[in-house]
Amino acid sequence: MNQINVVISGFGPYEDLEINPSHEVPLALEHAKNGDLASDFNLPEDVSVKITSVMLPISFANAWPHLLETINAQDADIVIATGVKHAARGVQLERCATNIMDANKPDVDNHTPQSVQIVENGPAAYWTRLPLRMILNDFAHSGIASTLSSDAGTYVCNSLFYRLLDWASNNSKKRIIAGFVSFPPVVALHDARHGLPLDAQIKAGKSIICEAVNYYMKPSSSGILLK
């Protein structure tokens, strides 16, 4: 039996969201049965997927160290970080993390960095390592509203995304599949103007994990979509 370890992160409370999908979706996925993933998304019978969720503070300084601690503890093969975009109408697959912190509001530590590099003299940007084309195809078949997003902004989400990809790119011990997904607000019924129901977002999370697992087992450049 091949075990693949997946870490999926979310963020703590957003002041203006009654239901935080980046909290609820990772927790739901952690408690999903491996058999559910295998039957719903056609994973091979000899693959076992262990999913660990972790909630992070909305903090430039502390979100990444907290995630890294969990990654190391779980010996993660796949890392999916998630956040929320309030204006999103569907699930947004983030293509790129940029090397800049430029906040227009303080984080939970009352820190407001402006036009500061995340990693001094680091690359200007990193591309995601998630198989976006495969995920989008699966979303289309499942009727899940989604889109590609050029970047995750310049706040804590982007900072976490950049540090995750910087770490993965410089990890010489193993190949890591990593990326960032932005969820829309939770709405009671599907409404393309305002967001998605929570069950649809959980289903999207399952799809992302399963396609990442399939890609981890059989990597192919055709699974990646950057443009």
Short mmCIF file of C-alpha atoms in Angstrom, two decimals:
data_model
loop_
_atom_site.label_atom_id
_atom_site.label_comp_id
_atom_site.label_asym_id
_atom_site.label_seq_id
_atom_site.Cartn_x
_atom_site.Cartn_y
_atom_site.Cartn_z
CA MET A 1 0.00 0.00 0.00
CA ASN A 2 1.38 3.38 -1.05
CA GLN A 3 0.65 6.14 1.45
CA ILE A 4 0.63 9.74 0.31
CA ASN A 5 0.61 12.39 3.01
CA VAL A 6 -1.39 15.52 2.31
CA VAL A 7 -1.36 18.67 4.42
CA ILE A 8 -4.12 21.19 3.75
CA SER A 9 -4.09 24.51 5.57
CA GLY A 10 -6.69 27.16 6.24
CA PHE A 11 -6.84 30.38 8.17
CA GLY A 12 -8.38 31.35 11.47
CA PRO A 13 -11.44 33.60 11.75
CA TYR A 14 -12.12 36.34 9.25
CA GLU A 15 -13.89 39.17 11.06
CA ASP A 16 -16.47 39.68 8.33
CA LEU A 17 -17.27 36.02 7.51
CA GLU A 18 -19.78 34.05 9.54
CA ILE A 19 -18.68 30.83 7.84
CA ASN A 20 -15.01 30.55 6.87
CA PRO A 21 -14.57 27.99 4.07
CA SER A 22 -10.80 27.90 4.51
CA HIS A 23 -11.51 26.59 8.02
CA GLU A 24 -14.45 24.30 7.27
CA VAL A 25 -13.17 22.66 4.06
CA PRO A 26 -9.78 21.46 5.40
CA LEU A 27 -11.44 20.06 8.53
CA ALA A 28 -14.05 18.22 6.45
CA LEU A 29 -11.36 16.77 4.20
CA GLU A 30 -9.26 15.61 7.13
CA HIS A 31 -12.24 13.59 8.37
CA ALA A 32 -13.13 12.17 4.95
CA LYS A 33 -12.65 8.43 4.69
CA ASN A 34 -9.93 7.24 2.34
CA GLY A 35 -12.51 4.97 0.72
CA ASP A 36 -14.66 7.97 -0.12
CA LEU A 37 -11.78 9.58 -1.98
CA ALA A 38 -10.96 6.35 -3.80
CA SER A 39 -14.53 5.68 -4.92
CA ASP A 40 -15.49 9.26 -5.72
CA PHE A 41 -12.42 10.12 -7.73
CA ASN A 42 -11.07 6.78 -8.96
CA LEU A 43 -7.88 6.59 -6.95
CA PRO A 44 -5.98 3.30 -7.34
CA GLU A 45 -6.87 0.66 -4.76
CA ASP A 46 -3.28 0.43 -3.55
CA VAL A 47 -3.12 4.12 -2.62
CA SER A 48 -3.84 5.36 0.88
CA VAL A 49 -4.17 9.09 1.42
CA LYS A 50 -3.62 10.62 4.84
CA ILE A 51 -4.99 14.15 5.10
CA THR A 52 -3.95 16.49 7.90
CA SER A 53 -5.50 19.93 8.29
CA VAL A 54 -3.92 22.86 10.06
CA MET A 55 -5.35 26.27 10.87
CA LEU A 56 -3.00 29.22 10.57
CA PRO A 57 -3.08 32.73 12.01
CA ILE A 58 -3.57 35.57 9.53
CA SER A 59 -0.02 36.65 10.28
CA PHE A 60 2.87 37.55 8.00
CA ALA A 61 5.37 36.35 10.60
CA ASN A 62 3.69 33.24 11.96
CA ALA A 63 1.56 31.61 9.25
CA TRP A 64 4.46 29.98 7.39
CA PRO A 65 6.39 28.67 10.45
CA HIS A 66 3.18 27.09 11.71
CA LEU A 67 2.52 25.42 8.34
CA LEU A 68 6.13 24.27 8.00
CA GLU A 69 6.00 22.63 11.42
CA THR A 70 3.01 20.57 10.31
CA ILE A 71 4.59 19.74 6.94
CA ASN A 72 7.69 18.36 8.67
CA ALA A 73 5.71 16.50 11.32
CA GLN A 74 3.59 14.76 8.67
CA ASP A 75 6.41 14.27 6.12
CA ALA A 76 4.05 15.80 3.56
CA ASP A 77 4.15 14.87 -0.11
CA ILE A 78 1.40 17.30 -1.11
CA VAL A 79 0.68 20.68 0.49
CA ILE A 80 -2.42 22.69 -0.37
CA ALA A 81 -2.80 26.08 1.28
CA THR A 82 -6.21 27.72 1.20
CA GLY A 83 -7.66 31.13 1.88
CA VAL A 84 -10.71 33.22 1.08
CA LYS A 85 -11.31 35.85 -1.59
CA HIS A 86 -14.36 37.84 -0.64
CA ALA A 87 -15.12 38.93 -4.20
CA ALA A 88 -14.71 35.46 -5.73
CA ARG A 89 -17.75 33.85 -7.35
CA GLY A 90 -16.22 30.36 -7.51
CA VAL A 91 -13.11 28.46 -6.49
CA GLN A 92 -9.99 30.30 -7.67
CA LEU A 93 -6.86 28.32 -8.52
CA GLU A 94 -3.86 30.54 -7.89
CA ARG A 95 -1.20 30.31 -10.58
CA CYS A 96 1.55 32.49 -9.18
CA ALA A 97 3.07 33.69 -5.90
CA THR A 98 4.93 37.01 -6.02
CA ASN A 99 7.77 38.17 -3.82
CA ILE A 100 6.06 41.14 -2.22
CA MET A 101 4.19 42.07 0.94
CA ASP A 102 2.06 45.17 0.49
CA ALA A 103 -0.73 45.36 3.05
CA ASN A 104 -3.49 47.94 3.23
CA LYS A 105 -4.61 46.65 6.64
CA PRO A 106 -2.78 45.13 9.61
CA ASP A 107 -2.56 41.39 10.20
CA VAL A 108 -3.41 39.83 13.57
CA ASP A 109 -0.03 40.99 14.90
CA ASN A 110 -0.86 44.57 13.89
CA HIS A 111 1.84 44.35 11.21
CA THR A 112 1.33 46.32 7.98
CA PRO A 113 4.30 45.73 5.64
CA GLN A 114 4.32 47.90 2.54
CA SER A 115 6.30 47.15 -0.64
CA VAL A 116 8.62 44.74 1.17
CA GLN A 117 10.13 41.57 -0.30
CA ILE A 118 9.03 38.33 1.34
CA VAL A 119 12.44 36.75 0.74
CA GLU A 120 15.22 39.26 0.25
CA ASN A 121 16.77 38.85 -3.20
CA GLY A 122 14.51 35.87 -3.87
CA PRO A 123 12.92 35.17 -7.26
CA ALA A 124 10.27 37.67 -8.31
CA ALA A 125 7.68 34.90 -8.50
CA TYR A 126 7.04 31.16 -8.38
CA TRP A 127 4.54 29.15 -10.42
CA THR A 128 2.18 26.76 -8.64
CA ARG A 129 3.00 23.06 -8.59
CA LEU A 130 -0.63 21.92 -8.66
CA PRO A 131 -2.02 20.29 -11.85
CA LEU A 132 -4.40 23.11 -12.65
CA ARG A 133 -5.59 21.74 -16.00
CA MET A 134 -6.57 18.40 -14.43
CA ILE A 135 -8.35 20.16 -11.57
CA LEU A 136 -10.25 22.51 -13.87
CA ASN A 137 -11.36 19.59 -16.05
CA ASP A 138 -12.65 17.76 -13.00
CA PHE A 139 -14.47 20.88 -11.79
CA ALA A 140 -16.11 21.24 -15.20
CA HIS A 141 -17.39 17.66 -15.09
CA SER A 142 -18.71 18.20 -11.56
CA GLY A 143 -20.34 21.57 -12.29
CA ILE A 144 -18.16 23.44 -9.79
CA ALA A 145 -17.75 27.13 -10.63
CA SER A 146 -14.04 27.93 -10.84
CA THR A 147 -11.44 30.07 -12.53
CA LEU A 148 -7.73 30.64 -12.76
CA SER A 149 -6.33 33.55 -10.78
CA SER A 150 -3.10 35.28 -11.74
CA ASP A 151 -1.99 35.77 -8.14
CA ALA A 152 -3.12 35.66 -4.51
CA GLY A 153 -2.79 39.39 -3.90
CA THR A 154 -0.13 40.95 -1.69
CA TYR A 155 -1.48 40.12 1.78
CA VAL A 156 -0.89 37.09 4.04
CA CYS A 157 -2.26 34.55 1.52
CA ASN A 158 0.36 35.49 -1.05
CA SER A 159 3.12 35.63 1.55
CA LEU A 160 2.29 32.09 2.70
CA PHE A 161 2.03 30.87 -0.90
CA TYR A 162 5.42 32.34 -1.82
CA ARG A 163 7.17 30.88 1.21
CA LEU A 164 5.61 27.48 0.54
CA LEU A 165 6.82 27.43 -3.07
CA ASP A 166 10.22 28.83 -2.12
CA TRP A 167 10.62 26.00 0.37
CA ALA A 168 9.37 23.36 -2.07
CA SER A 169 11.67 24.61 -4.83
CA ASN A 170 14.70 24.41 -2.56
CA ASN A 171 13.83 21.04 -0.99
CA SER A 172 16.44 18.61 -2.27
CA LYS A 173 15.19 15.65 -0.21
CA LYS A 174 11.92 14.93 -2.02
CA ARG A 175 9.55 16.16 -4.70
CA ILE A 176 6.72 18.23 -3.26
CA ILE A 177 3.42 19.10 -4.93
CA ALA A 178 2.27 22.45 -3.54
CA GLY A 179 -0.09 25.27 -4.35
CA PHE A 180 -2.72 27.69 -3.15
CA VAL A 181 -6.49 27.75 -3.59
CA SER A 182 -8.81 30.65 -2.79
CA PHE A 183 -12.38 29.80 -1.78
CA PRO A 184 -15.34 32.13 -2.30
CA PRO A 185 -17.79 33.13 0.43
CA VAL A 186 -20.25 30.46 1.53
CA VAL A 187 -23.84 30.91 0.36
CA ALA A 188 -26.89 28.77 1.12
CA LEU A 189 -27.70 28.13 -2.55
CA HIS A 190 -25.55 28.31 -5.65
CA ASP A 191 -25.43 31.90 -6.85
CA ALA A 192 -22.79 32.76 -9.43
CA ARG A 193 -22.83 36.37 -8.24
CA HIS A 194 -21.90 35.72 -4.62
CA GLY A 195 -20.22 32.38 -3.95
CA LEU A 196 -20.77 28.64 -3.49
CA PRO A 197 -22.50 26.41 -0.93
CA LEU A 198 -20.18 24.76 1.57
CA ASP A 199 -20.84 21.23 0.28
CA ALA A 200 -19.75 22.31 -3.22
CA GLN A 201 -16.55 23.76 -1.78
CA ILE A 202 -15.84 20.56 0.14
CA LYS A 203 -16.38 18.59 -3.07
CA ALA A 204 -13.96 20.95 -4.81
CA GLY A 205 -11.40 20.32 -2.08
CA LYS A 206 -11.73 16.55 -2.56
CA SER A 207 -11.21 16.98 -6.28
CA ILE A 208 -8.09 19.10 -5.77
CA ILE A 209 -6.57 16.51 -3.46
CA CYS A 210 -7.40 13.59 -5.73
CA GLU A 211 -6.02 15.24 -8.85
CA ALA A 212 -2.89 16.26 -6.93
CA VAL A 213 -2.45 12.64 -5.78
CA ASN A 214 -2.89 11.34 -9.33
CA TYR A 215 -0.40 13.90 -10.58
CA TYR A 216 2.05 13.03 -7.81
CA MET A 217 1.94 9.39 -8.86
CA LYS A 218 2.12 10.07 -12.62
CA PRO A 219 3.51 13.55 -13.27
CA SER A 220 2.97 15.02 -16.71
CA SER A 221 3.56 18.47 -18.09
CA SER A 222 0.13 18.29 -19.75
CA GLY A 223 -1.48 18.49 -16.32
CA ILE A 224 -0.07 21.94 -15.62
CA LEU A 225 -1.75 25.07 -16.92
CA LEU A 226 0.12 28.32 -16.43
CA LYS A 227 -1.46 30.63 -19.00
#
